[in-house]
Tab-separated table of C-alpha atoms in Angstrom:
chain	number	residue	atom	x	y	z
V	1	UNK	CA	68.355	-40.053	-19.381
V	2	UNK	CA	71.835	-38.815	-18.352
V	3	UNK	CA	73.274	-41.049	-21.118
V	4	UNK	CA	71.114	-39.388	-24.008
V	5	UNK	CA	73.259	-35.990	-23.650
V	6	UNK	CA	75.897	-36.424	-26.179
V	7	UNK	CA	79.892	-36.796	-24.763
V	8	UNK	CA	78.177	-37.609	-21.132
V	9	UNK	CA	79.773	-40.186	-19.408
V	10	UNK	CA	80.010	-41.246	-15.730
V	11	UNK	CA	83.400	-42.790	-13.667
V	12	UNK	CA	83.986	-43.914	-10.384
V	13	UNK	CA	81.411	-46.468	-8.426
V	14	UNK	CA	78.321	-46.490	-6.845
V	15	UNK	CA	78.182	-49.451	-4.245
V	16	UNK	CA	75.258	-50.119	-2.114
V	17	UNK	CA	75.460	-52.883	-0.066
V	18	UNK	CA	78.351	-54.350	-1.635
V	19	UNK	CA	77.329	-54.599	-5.158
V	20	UNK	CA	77.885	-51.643	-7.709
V	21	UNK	CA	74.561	-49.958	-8.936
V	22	UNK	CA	75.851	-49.367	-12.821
V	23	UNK	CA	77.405	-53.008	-13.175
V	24	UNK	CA	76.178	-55.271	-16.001
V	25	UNK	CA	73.060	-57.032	-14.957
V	26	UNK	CA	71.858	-54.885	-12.749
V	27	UNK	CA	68.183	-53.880	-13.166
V	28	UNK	CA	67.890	-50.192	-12.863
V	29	UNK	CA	64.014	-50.127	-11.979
V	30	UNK	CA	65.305	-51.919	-9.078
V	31	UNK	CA	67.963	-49.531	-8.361
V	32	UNK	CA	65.246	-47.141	-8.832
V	33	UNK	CA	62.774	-48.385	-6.081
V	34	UNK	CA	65.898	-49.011	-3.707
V	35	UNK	CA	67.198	-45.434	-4.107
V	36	UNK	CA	64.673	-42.406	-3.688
V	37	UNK	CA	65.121	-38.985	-5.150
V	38	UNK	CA	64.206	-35.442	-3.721
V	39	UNK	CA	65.550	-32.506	-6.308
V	40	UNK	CA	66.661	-28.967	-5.668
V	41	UNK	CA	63.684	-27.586	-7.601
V	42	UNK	CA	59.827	-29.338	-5.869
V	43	UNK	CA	58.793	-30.964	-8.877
V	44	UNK	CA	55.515	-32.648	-7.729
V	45	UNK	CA	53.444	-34.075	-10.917
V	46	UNK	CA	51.699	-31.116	-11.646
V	47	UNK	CA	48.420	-32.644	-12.750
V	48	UNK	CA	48.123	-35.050	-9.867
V	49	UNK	CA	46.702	-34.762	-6.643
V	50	UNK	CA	48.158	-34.616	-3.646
V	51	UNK	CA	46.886	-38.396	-2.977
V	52	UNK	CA	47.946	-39.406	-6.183
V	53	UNK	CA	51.505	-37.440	-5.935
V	54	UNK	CA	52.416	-39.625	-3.028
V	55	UNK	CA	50.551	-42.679	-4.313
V	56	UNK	CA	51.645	-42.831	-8.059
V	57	UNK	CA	54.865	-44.946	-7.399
V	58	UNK	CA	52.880	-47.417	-5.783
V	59	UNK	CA	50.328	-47.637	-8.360
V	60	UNK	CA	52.991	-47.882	-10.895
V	61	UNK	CA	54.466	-50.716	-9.043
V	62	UNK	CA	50.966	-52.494	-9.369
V	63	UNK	CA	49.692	-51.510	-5.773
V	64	UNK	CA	45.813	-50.920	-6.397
V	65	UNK	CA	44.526	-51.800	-3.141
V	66	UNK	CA	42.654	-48.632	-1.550
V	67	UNK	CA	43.522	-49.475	2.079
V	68	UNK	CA	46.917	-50.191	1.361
V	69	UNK	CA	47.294	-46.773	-0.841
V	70	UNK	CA	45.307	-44.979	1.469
V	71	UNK	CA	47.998	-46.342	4.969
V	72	UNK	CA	50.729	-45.527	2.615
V	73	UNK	CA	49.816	-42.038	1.368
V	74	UNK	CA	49.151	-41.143	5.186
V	75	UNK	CA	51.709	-43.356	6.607
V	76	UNK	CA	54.535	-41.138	4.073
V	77	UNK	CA	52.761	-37.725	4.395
V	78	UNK	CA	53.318	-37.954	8.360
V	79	UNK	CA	57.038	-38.615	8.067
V	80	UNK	CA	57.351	-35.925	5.572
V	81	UNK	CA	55.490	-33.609	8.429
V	82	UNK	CA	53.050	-32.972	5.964
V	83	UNK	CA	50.232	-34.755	7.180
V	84	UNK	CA	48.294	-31.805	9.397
V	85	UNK	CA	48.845	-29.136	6.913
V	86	UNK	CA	46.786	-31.053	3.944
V	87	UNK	CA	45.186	-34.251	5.332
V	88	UNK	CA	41.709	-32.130	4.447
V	89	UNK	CA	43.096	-31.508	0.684
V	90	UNK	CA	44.147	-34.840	-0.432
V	91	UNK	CA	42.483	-34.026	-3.408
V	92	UNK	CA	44.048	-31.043	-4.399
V	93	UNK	CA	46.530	-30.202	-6.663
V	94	UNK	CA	50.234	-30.758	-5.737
V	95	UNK	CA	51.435	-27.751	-7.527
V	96	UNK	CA	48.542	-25.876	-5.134
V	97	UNK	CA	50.910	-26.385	-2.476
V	98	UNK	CA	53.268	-23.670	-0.827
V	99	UNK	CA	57.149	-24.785	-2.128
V	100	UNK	CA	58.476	-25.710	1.018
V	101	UNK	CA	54.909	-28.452	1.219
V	102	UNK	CA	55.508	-29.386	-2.213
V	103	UNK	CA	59.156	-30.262	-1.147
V	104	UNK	CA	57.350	-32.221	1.630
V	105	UNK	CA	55.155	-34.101	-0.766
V	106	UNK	CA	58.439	-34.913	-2.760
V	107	UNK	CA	59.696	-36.471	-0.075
V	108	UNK	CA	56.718	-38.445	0.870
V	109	UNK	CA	56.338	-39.392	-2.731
V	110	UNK	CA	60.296	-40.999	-2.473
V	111	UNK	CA	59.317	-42.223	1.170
V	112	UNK	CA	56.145	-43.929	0.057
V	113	UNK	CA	57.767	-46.961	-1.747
V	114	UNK	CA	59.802	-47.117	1.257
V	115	UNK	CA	63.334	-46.781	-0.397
V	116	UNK	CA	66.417	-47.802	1.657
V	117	UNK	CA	68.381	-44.786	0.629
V	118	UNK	CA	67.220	-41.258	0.153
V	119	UNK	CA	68.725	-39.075	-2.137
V	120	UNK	CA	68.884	-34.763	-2.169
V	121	UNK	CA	70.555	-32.960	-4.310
V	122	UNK	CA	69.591	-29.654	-2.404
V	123	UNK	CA	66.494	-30.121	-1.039
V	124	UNK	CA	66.069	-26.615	0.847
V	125	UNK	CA	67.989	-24.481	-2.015
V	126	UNK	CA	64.769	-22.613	-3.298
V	127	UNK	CA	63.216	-22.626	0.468
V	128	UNK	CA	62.948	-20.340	2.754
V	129	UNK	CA	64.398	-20.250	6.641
V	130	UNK	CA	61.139	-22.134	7.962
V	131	UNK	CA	60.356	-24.476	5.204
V	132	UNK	CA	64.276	-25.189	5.599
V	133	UNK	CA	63.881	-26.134	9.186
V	134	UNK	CA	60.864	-28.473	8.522
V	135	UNK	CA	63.148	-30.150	6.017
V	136	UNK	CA	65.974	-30.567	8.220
V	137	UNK	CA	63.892	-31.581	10.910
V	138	UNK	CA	61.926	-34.353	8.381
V	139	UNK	CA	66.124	-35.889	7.732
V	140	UNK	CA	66.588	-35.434	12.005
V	141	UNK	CA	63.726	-37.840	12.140
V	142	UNK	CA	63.948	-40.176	9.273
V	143	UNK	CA	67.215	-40.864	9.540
V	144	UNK	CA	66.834	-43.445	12.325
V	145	UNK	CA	65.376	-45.878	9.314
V	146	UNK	CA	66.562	-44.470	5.763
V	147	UNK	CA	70.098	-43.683	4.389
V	148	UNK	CA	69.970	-39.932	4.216
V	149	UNK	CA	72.610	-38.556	1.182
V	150	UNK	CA	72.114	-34.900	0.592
V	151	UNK	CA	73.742	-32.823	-1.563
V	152	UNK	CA	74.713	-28.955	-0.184
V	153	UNK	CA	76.766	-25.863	-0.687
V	154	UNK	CA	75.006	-24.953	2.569
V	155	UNK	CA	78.307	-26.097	5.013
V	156	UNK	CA	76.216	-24.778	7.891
V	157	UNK	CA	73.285	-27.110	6.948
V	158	UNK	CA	75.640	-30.026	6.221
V	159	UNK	CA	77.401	-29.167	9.947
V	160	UNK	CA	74.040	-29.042	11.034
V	161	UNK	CA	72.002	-32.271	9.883
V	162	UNK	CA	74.881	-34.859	8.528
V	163	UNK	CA	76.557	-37.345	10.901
V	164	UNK	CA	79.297	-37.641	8.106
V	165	UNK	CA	80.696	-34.974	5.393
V	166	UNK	CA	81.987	-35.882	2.383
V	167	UNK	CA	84.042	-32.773	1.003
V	168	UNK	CA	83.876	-32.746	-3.099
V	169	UNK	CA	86.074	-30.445	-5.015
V	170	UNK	CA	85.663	-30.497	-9.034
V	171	UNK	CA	84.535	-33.804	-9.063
V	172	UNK	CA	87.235	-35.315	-6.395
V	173	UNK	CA	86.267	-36.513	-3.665
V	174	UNK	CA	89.033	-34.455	-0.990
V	175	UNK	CA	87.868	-35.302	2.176
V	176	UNK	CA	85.347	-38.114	3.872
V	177	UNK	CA	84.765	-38.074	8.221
V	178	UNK	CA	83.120	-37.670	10.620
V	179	UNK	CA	80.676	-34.273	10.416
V	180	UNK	CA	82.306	-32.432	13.497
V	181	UNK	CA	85.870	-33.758	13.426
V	182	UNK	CA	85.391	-32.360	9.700
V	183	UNK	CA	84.081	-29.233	10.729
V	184	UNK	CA	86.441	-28.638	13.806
V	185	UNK	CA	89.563	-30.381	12.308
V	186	UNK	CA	89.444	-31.347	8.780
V	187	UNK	CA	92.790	-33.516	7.391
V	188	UNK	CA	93.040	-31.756	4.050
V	189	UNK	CA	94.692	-28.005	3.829
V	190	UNK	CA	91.792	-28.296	0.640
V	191	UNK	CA	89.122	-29.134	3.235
V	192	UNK	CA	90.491	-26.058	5.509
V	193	UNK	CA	90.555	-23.340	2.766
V	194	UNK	CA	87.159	-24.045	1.817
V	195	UNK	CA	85.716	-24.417	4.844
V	196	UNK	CA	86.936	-20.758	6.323
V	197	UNK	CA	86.804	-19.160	2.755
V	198	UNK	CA	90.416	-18.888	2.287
V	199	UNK	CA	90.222	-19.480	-0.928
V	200	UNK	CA	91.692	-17.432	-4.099
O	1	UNK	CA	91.212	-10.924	-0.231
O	2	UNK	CA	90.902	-10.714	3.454
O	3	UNK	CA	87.834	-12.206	4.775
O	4	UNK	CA	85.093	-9.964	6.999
O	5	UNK	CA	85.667	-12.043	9.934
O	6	UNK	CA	89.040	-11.919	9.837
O	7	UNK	CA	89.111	-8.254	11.163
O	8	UNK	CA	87.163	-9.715	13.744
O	9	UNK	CA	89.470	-12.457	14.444
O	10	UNK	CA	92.455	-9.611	14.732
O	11	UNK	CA	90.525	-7.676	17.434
O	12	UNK	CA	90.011	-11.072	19.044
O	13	UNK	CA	93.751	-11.776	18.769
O	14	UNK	CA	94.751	-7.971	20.216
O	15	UNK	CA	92.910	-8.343	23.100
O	16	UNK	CA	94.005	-11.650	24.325
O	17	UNK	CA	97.975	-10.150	23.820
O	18	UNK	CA	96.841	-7.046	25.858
O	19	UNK	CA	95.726	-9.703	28.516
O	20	UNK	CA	98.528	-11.509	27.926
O	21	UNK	CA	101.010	-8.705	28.601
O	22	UNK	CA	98.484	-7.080	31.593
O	23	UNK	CA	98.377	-10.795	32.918
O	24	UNK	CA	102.152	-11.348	33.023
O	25	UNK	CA	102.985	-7.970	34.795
O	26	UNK	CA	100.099	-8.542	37.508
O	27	UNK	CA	101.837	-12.031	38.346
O	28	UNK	CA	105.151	-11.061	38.437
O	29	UNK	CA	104.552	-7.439	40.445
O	30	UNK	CA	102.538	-9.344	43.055
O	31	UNK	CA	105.488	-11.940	43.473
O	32	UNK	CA	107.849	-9.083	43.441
O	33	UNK	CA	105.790	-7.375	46.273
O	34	UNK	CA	105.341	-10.035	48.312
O	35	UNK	CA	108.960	-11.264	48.052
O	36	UNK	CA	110.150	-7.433	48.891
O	37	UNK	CA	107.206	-7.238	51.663
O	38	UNK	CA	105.890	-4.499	49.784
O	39	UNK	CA	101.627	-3.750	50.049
O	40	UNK	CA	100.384	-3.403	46.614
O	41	UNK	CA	97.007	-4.995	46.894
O	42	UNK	CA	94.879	-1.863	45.510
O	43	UNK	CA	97.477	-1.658	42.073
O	44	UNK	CA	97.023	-5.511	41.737
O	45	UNK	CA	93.011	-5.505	42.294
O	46	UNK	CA	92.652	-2.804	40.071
O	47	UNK	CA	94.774	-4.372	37.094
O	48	UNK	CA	92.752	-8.105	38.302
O	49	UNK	CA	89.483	-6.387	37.536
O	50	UNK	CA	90.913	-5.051	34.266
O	51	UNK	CA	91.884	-8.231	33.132
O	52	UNK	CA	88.582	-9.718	34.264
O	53	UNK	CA	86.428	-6.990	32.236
O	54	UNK	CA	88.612	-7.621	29.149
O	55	UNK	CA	88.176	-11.303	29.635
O	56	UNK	CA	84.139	-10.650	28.892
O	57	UNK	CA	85.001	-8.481	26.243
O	58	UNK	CA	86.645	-11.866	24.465
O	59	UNK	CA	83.588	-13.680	25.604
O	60	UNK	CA	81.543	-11.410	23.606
O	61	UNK	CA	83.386	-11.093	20.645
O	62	UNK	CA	83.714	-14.740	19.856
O	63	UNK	CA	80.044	-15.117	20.471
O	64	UNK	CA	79.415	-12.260	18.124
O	65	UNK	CA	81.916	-13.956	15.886
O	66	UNK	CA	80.617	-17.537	15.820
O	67	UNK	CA	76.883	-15.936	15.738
O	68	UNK	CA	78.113	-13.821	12.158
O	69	UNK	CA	80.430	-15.832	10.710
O	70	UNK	CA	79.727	-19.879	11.745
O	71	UNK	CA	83.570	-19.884	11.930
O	72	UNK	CA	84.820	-23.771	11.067
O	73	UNK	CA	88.150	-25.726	10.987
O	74	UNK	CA	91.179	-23.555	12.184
O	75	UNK	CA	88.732	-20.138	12.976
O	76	UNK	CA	86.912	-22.180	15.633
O	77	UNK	CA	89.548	-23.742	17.295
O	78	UNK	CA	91.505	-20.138	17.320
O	79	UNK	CA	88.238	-18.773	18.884
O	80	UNK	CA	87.729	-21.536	21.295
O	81	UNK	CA	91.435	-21.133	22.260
O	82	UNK	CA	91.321	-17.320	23.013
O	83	UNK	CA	88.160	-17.960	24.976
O	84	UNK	CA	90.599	-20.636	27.273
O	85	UNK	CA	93.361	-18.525	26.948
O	86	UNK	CA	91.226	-15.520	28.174
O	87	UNK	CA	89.925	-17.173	30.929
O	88	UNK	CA	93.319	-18.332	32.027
O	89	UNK	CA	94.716	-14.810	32.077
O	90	UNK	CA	92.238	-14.102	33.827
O	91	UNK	CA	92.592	-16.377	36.482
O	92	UNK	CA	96.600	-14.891	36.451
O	93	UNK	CA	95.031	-11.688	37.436
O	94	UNK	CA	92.633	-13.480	40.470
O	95	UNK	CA	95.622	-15.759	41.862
O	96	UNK	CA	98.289	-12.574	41.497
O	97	UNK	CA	95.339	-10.351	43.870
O	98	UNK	CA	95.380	-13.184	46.121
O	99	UNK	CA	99.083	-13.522	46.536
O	100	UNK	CA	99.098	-9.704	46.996
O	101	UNK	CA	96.295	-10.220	49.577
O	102	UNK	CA	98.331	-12.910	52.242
O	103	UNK	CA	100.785	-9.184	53.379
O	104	UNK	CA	96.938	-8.028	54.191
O	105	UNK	CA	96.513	-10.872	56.032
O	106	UNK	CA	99.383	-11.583	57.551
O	107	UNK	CA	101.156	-8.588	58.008
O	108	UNK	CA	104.581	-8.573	58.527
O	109	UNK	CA	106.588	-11.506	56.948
O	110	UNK	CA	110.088	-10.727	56.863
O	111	UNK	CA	111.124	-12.783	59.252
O	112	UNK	CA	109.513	-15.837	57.334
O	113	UNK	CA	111.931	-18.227	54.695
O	114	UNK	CA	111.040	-16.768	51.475
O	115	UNK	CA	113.412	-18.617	49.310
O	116	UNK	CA	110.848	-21.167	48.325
O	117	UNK	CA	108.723	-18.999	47.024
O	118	UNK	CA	111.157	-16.865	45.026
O	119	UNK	CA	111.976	-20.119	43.437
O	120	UNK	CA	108.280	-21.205	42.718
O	121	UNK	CA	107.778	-17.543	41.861
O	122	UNK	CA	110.390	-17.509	39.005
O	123	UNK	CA	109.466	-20.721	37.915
O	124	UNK	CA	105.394	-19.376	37.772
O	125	UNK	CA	106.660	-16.549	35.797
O	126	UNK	CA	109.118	-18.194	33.523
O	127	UNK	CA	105.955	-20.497	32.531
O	128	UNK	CA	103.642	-17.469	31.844
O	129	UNK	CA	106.235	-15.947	29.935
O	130	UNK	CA	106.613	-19.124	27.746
O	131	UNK	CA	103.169	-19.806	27.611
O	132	UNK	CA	102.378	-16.354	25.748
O	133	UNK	CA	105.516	-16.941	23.475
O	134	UNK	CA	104.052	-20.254	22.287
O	135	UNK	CA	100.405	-19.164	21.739
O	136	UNK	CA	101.725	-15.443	20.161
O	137	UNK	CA	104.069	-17.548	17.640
O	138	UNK	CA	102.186	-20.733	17.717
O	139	UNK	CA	104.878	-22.634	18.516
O	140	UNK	CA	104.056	-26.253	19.630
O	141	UNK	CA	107.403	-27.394	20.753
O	142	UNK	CA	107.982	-24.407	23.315
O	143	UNK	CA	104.274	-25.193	24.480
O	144	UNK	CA	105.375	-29.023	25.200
O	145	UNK	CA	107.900	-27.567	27.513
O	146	UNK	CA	105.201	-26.574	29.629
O	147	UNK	CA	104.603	-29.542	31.426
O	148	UNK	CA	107.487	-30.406	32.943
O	149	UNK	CA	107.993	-27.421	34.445
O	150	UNK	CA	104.409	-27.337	35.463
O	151	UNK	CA	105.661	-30.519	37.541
O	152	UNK	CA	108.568	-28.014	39.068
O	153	UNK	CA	106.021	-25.868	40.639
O	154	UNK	CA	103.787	-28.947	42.167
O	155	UNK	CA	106.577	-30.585	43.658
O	156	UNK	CA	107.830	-27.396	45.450
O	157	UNK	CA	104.132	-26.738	46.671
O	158	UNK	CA	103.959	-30.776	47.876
O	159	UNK	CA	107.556	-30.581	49.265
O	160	UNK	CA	106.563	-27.307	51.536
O	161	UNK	CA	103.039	-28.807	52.807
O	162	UNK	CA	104.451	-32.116	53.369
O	163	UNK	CA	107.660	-30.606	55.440
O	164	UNK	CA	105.173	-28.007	57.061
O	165	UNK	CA	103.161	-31.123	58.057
O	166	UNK	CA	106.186	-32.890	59.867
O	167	UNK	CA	107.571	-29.948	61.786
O	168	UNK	CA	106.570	-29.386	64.919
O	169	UNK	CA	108.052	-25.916	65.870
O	170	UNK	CA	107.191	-24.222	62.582
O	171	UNK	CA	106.196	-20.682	63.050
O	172	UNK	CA	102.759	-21.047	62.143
O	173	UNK	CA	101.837	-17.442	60.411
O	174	UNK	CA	104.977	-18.453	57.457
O	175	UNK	CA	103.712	-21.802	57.349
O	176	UNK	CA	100.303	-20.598	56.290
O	177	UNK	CA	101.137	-17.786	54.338
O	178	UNK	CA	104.174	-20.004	52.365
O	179	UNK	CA	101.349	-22.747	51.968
O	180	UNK	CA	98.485	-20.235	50.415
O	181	UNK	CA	101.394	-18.110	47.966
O	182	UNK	CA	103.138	-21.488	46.804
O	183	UNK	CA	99.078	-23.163	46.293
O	184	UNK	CA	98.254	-19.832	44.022
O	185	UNK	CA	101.549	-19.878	42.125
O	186	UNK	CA	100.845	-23.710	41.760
O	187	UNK	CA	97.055	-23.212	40.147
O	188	UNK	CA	99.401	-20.209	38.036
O	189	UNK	CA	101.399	-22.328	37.182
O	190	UNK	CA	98.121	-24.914	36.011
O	191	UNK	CA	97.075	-22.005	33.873
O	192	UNK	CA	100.256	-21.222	32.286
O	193	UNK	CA	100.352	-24.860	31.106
O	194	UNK	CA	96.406	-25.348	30.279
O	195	UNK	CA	97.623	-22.110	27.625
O	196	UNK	CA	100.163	-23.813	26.127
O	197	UNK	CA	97.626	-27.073	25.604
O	198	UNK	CA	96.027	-24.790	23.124
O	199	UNK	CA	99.031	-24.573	20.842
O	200	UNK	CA	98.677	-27.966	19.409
O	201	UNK	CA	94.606	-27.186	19.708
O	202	UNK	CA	94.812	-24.422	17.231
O	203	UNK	CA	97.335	-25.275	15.326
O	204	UNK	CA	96.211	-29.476	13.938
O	205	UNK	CA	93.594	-29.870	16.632
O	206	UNK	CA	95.066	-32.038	18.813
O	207	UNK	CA	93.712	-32.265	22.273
O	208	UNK	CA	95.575	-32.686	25.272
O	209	UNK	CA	94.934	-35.183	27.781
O	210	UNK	CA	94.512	-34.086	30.762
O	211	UNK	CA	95.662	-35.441	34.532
């Protein structure tokens, strides 16, 4: 959709697993089912239910048996740590939900078609402090199995749920380590003004 | 535009240079004292305690500091130092009360060799001295020099207990006392070094590897 804004245009690479996502050939609904996508803003289908939220990439992918939808929906819901709070509403409406759950059921709606890479472009920005720390405990835990790539101006949630920090400064990329060799000693005087503010 | 926490940070910074200069006139009376056979034990408690209550107040600020702020990069390390740096002073103050405690002990020691000792002594203060040069003007090269004469101050300690050892008509009461003065000025002398180790620390994070 990016490309139907007029003058955009991308640079750079995205490789995953050796092979760049935007070379020719490469089918982007695959891309798509490889790479899942939580946004800043919970945007759960607002007409579906909370079933269907986490269910409707698997249905769109041809999935129509009930077991199977029915493992998968619970399956995703309890790595989201969503499960317990609406396993008695499946069939309410997502947009019913509090924002921090409907972040939740975002998440289990990426986690549902089982993605190897997980993307969030500032998942807890509209959250509050709890909600936040369900989040950051849901990457904690799914980590151990997906590629976890978030997005933060949060450095204190980046210090606090990455294993490695990538530092990006109008568009460059300045800086790429370890998360506490980063935080305690970053390379880059860039890295070090931003990080303590000394900027300006 | 100066950042909140860097008022913070200053306080931080004026209290570990008030230790620093309490610190380094606790050592070096208590050597003087003991060299000159002079009692001074309730001055050198008194400025020991001191130190040791403004070594808590560092404590607390840099907790306050990393609870307010999250400091990263260069802030951290600068707060981690003056927490070591504290601590070390601190110790200055503990080893310089026990030095000034052996005359208590002892009594009388003016008939023991004390030539060693104003040797280790001037080395021990020589080191603090340096040691709060390099971490006031962050200056890693001064705070490699450390080390080496870190090694000054072991070997003179080793050298007495290993004579002390061999001699068989040693008067016993300098023996002791020169073992116990020349151990504390040697653990000073540790301290003086562990602050220079945070020179490097603060300044590009480099660690040093300790024995």
């Amino acid at each position: 959709m990016h490309e139907l804004v007029p003058r955009a245009r991308t640079s750079g690479r995205v490789i995953l697993d050796g092979s760049d996502i935007y070379a020719k050939g490469v089918d982007p609904v695959t891309i798509r089912r490889r790479v899942g996508m939580v946004f800043q803003k919970p945007n759960p289908f607002p007409t579906m239910s909370v079933y269907d939220n986490v269910a409707a990439g698997l249905k769109l992918n041809g999935e129509r048996n009930h077991e199977i939808l029915d493992r998968a929906v619970q399956r995703s819901l309890e790595l989201a740590f969503l499960w317990d709070e609406v396993k008695g509403d499946l069939d309410k409406s997502g947009a019913s939900l509090s924002g921090g759950q409907q972040q939740r059921l975002c998440i289990a709606r990426a986690l549902a078609v089982e993605p190897e890479v997980i993307l969030m472009d500032e998942p807890c920005s509209a959250l509050d402090p709890i909600a936040t720390a369900k989040i950051e405990e849901l990457i904690a835990s799914i980590k151990e199995n997906y590629t976890v790539v978030i997005v933060t101006h949060n450095m204190q949630q980046a210090a606090r749920v990455s294993d490695f920090t990538a530092f990006l400064y109008l568009g460059q990329l300045i800086e790429y380590g370890e998360t506490t060799g980063l935080f305690e000693n970053p390379v880059e005087e860039l890295t070090e003004r931003y990080l303590t503010g000394k900027f300006g | 535009m100066p950042r909140l926490m860097d008022i913070g940070l200053e306080k931080l910074r004026n209290i570990v240079l008030d230790m620093a200069e309490l610190s380094q006139n606790t050592v070096s009376t208590s050597i003087d004292a003991f060299v000159q056979g002079r009692d001074l034990r309730d001055r050198i408690y008194s400025w020991s305690e001191e130190l040791r209550m403004l070594q808590d107040e560092v404590s607390e600020l840099a907790v306050e500091l990393i609870a307010r702020y999250q400091p990263v990069a260069s802030d951290l390390r600068f707060i981690k130092s003056c927490m070591e740096v504290a601590y070390g002073f601190s110790r200055f103050g503990r080893y310089a009360h026990d030095i000034s405690d052996v005359i208590g002990i002892f009594g009388d020691l003016s008939n023991c060799d004390r030539d060693v000792i104003q040797e280790a002594g001037a080395q021990a203060k020589d080191m603090i001295r340096l040691s709060i040069k390099a971490f006031t003007e962050r200056d890693v090269e001064l705070a490699g020099r450390l080390k080496k004469m870190d090694d000054v101050v072991d070997n003179i300690y080793l050298d007495f207990v290993k004579k002390s050892a061999q001699e068989r008509e040693g008067n016993l009461k300098c023996v002791v006392s020169g073992t116990l003065i020349l151990r504390y000025l040697e653990r000073i002398a540790d301290h003086a070094t562990y602050v220079g180790e945070t020179v490097p620390y603060i300044v590009s994070g480099e660690r040093a590897a300790r024995k």
